[in-house]
């Protein structure tokens, strides 16, 4: 069965709202030196064939640094902050932010799917 475009839009809206809540919590949990790490926490609407997905991520080019001066190898310090390194303890922000909102996010998406299905069948 094909999902109508209106239903996809409604489900996508619920997913984006749930993701926004998770991202806000993760940003509030992130340690802040200069704010770079916090500013890289984001959600992106997926581009898979269904068009109904959202990815939440942190890090990227802004948080990628050389392992050592003069070396070409790099690492994303967002991972070092989340999981810790040999020299520093973990300051987890990503997964605790997700876990704190998981139930609420699932309920919001479930409601969005349910409402979209009702509207599609009611046509």
Short mmCIF file of C-alpha atoms in Angstrom, two decimals:
data_model
loop_
_atom_site.label_atom_id
_atom_site.label_comp_id
_atom_site.label_asym_id
_atom_site.label_seq_id
_atom_site.Cartn_x
_atom_site.Cartn_y
_atom_site.Cartn_z
CA UNK A 1 0.00 0.00 0.00
CA UNK A 2 1.28 3.43 -0.92
CA UNK A 3 1.42 6.07 1.75
CA UNK A 4 -0.34 9.25 0.57
CA UNK A 5 1.79 12.40 0.37
CA UNK A 6 -0.37 14.16 2.98
CA UNK A 7 0.18 11.28 5.40
CA UNK A 8 3.92 11.33 4.79
CA UNK A 9 3.96 15.06 5.51
CA UNK A 10 2.08 14.56 8.78
CA UNK A 11 4.37 11.73 9.88
CA UNK A 12 7.46 13.72 8.87
CA UNK A 13 6.19 16.67 10.94
CA UNK A 14 5.80 14.42 14.01
CA UNK A 15 9.29 12.99 13.49
CA UNK A 16 10.80 16.45 13.16
CA UNK A 17 9.07 17.66 16.33
CA UNK A 18 10.32 14.63 18.26
CA UNK A 19 13.84 15.14 16.90
CA UNK A 20 13.78 18.84 17.81
CA UNK A 21 12.98 17.95 21.43
CA UNK A 22 15.82 15.41 21.57
CA UNK A 23 18.28 17.87 19.99
CA UNK A 24 17.29 20.60 22.48
CA UNK A 25 17.94 18.25 25.40
CA UNK A 26 21.26 17.07 23.94
CA UNK A 27 22.36 20.68 23.48
CA UNK A 28 21.47 21.44 27.10
CA UNK A 29 23.55 18.43 28.23
CA UNK A 30 26.58 19.22 26.03
CA UNK A 31 29.61 20.71 27.78
CA UNK A 32 30.34 24.22 26.56
CA UNK A 33 33.85 25.61 26.10
CA UNK A 34 33.42 27.72 23.00
CA UNK A 35 30.06 26.25 21.92
CA UNK A 36 31.36 24.50 18.80
CA UNK A 37 30.28 21.02 19.89
CA UNK A 38 26.85 22.23 21.01
CA UNK A 39 26.34 24.01 17.70
CA UNK A 40 27.03 20.81 15.71
CA UNK A 41 24.16 18.89 17.33
CA UNK A 42 21.43 18.77 14.70
CA UNK A 43 18.72 16.74 13.02
CA UNK A 44 18.33 16.19 9.30
CA UNK A 45 15.34 14.87 7.42
CA UNK A 46 16.29 11.66 5.65
CA UNK A 47 16.42 11.26 1.92
CA UNK A 48 15.69 7.55 1.75
CA UNK A 49 13.09 6.23 -0.68
CA UNK A 50 10.23 6.58 1.82
CA UNK A 51 11.18 10.16 2.62
CA UNK A 52 10.08 9.58 6.20
CA UNK A 53 13.16 9.55 8.40
CA UNK A 54 15.14 11.89 10.61
CA UNK A 55 18.76 11.52 11.68
CA UNK A 56 20.13 13.16 14.80
CA UNK A 57 23.87 13.73 14.85
CA UNK A 58 26.66 15.65 16.51
CA UNK A 59 30.12 16.56 15.36
CA UNK A 60 31.44 16.76 11.85
CA UNK A 61 33.92 19.05 10.14
CA UNK A 62 33.76 21.70 12.89
CA UNK A 63 34.79 19.21 15.59
CA UNK A 64 37.31 17.18 13.58
CA UNK A 65 40.88 17.79 14.73
CA UNK A 66 44.31 16.26 14.03
CA UNK A 67 45.22 13.41 16.38
CA UNK A 68 48.59 15.09 16.98
CA UNK A 69 50.23 18.15 15.54
CA UNK A 70 51.94 17.33 12.27
CA UNK A 71 49.92 14.14 11.73
CA UNK A 72 47.43 13.64 8.93
CA UNK A 73 45.18 11.35 11.00
CA UNK A 74 42.12 13.09 12.46
CA UNK A 75 39.40 12.35 14.99
CA UNK A 76 36.06 13.90 15.83
CA UNK A 77 36.31 15.23 19.38
CA UNK A 78 32.52 14.90 19.75
CA UNK A 79 33.19 11.17 20.18
CA UNK A 80 35.95 11.87 22.71
CA UNK A 81 33.58 14.02 24.74
CA UNK A 82 30.72 11.50 24.58
CA UNK A 83 32.75 8.37 25.36
CA UNK A 84 35.89 9.77 26.99
CA UNK A 85 39.54 9.30 26.07
CA UNK A 86 42.62 7.93 27.80
CA UNK A 87 43.21 11.41 29.26
CA UNK A 88 39.66 12.58 29.98
CA UNK A 89 36.46 11.16 31.38
CA UNK A 90 33.30 10.95 29.31
CA UNK A 91 30.96 13.94 29.44
CA UNK A 92 28.05 12.17 27.81
CA UNK A 93 25.43 14.37 26.20
CA UNK A 94 24.19 12.54 23.10
CA UNK A 95 22.77 9.25 24.37
CA UNK A 96 21.50 10.62 27.71
CA UNK A 97 19.60 13.29 25.76
CA UNK A 98 18.13 10.59 23.53
CA UNK A 99 17.20 8.32 26.42
CA UNK A 100 15.58 11.19 28.35
CA UNK A 101 13.18 11.81 25.44
CA UNK A 102 12.79 8.34 23.93
CA UNK A 103 9.33 7.51 25.33
CA UNK A 104 7.90 10.94 24.57
CA UNK A 105 9.36 10.92 21.04
CA UNK A 106 7.97 7.46 20.30
CA UNK A 107 4.54 8.50 21.57
CA UNK A 108 4.59 11.66 19.44
CA UNK A 109 5.51 9.71 16.30
CA UNK A 110 2.96 7.00 17.08
CA UNK A 111 0.26 9.67 17.40
CA UNK A 112 1.37 11.23 14.11
CA UNK A 113 1.18 7.88 12.31
CA UNK A 114 -2.20 7.10 13.88
CA UNK A 115 -3.65 10.48 12.89
CA UNK A 116 -2.22 10.21 9.37
CA UNK A 117 -3.74 6.73 8.97
CA UNK A 118 -7.13 7.93 10.20
CA UNK A 119 -7.12 10.81 7.73
CA UNK A 120 -6.01 8.56 4.86
CA UNK A 121 -8.71 5.96 5.56
CA UNK A 122 -11.35 8.60 6.21
CA UNK A 123 -10.99 10.04 2.71
#
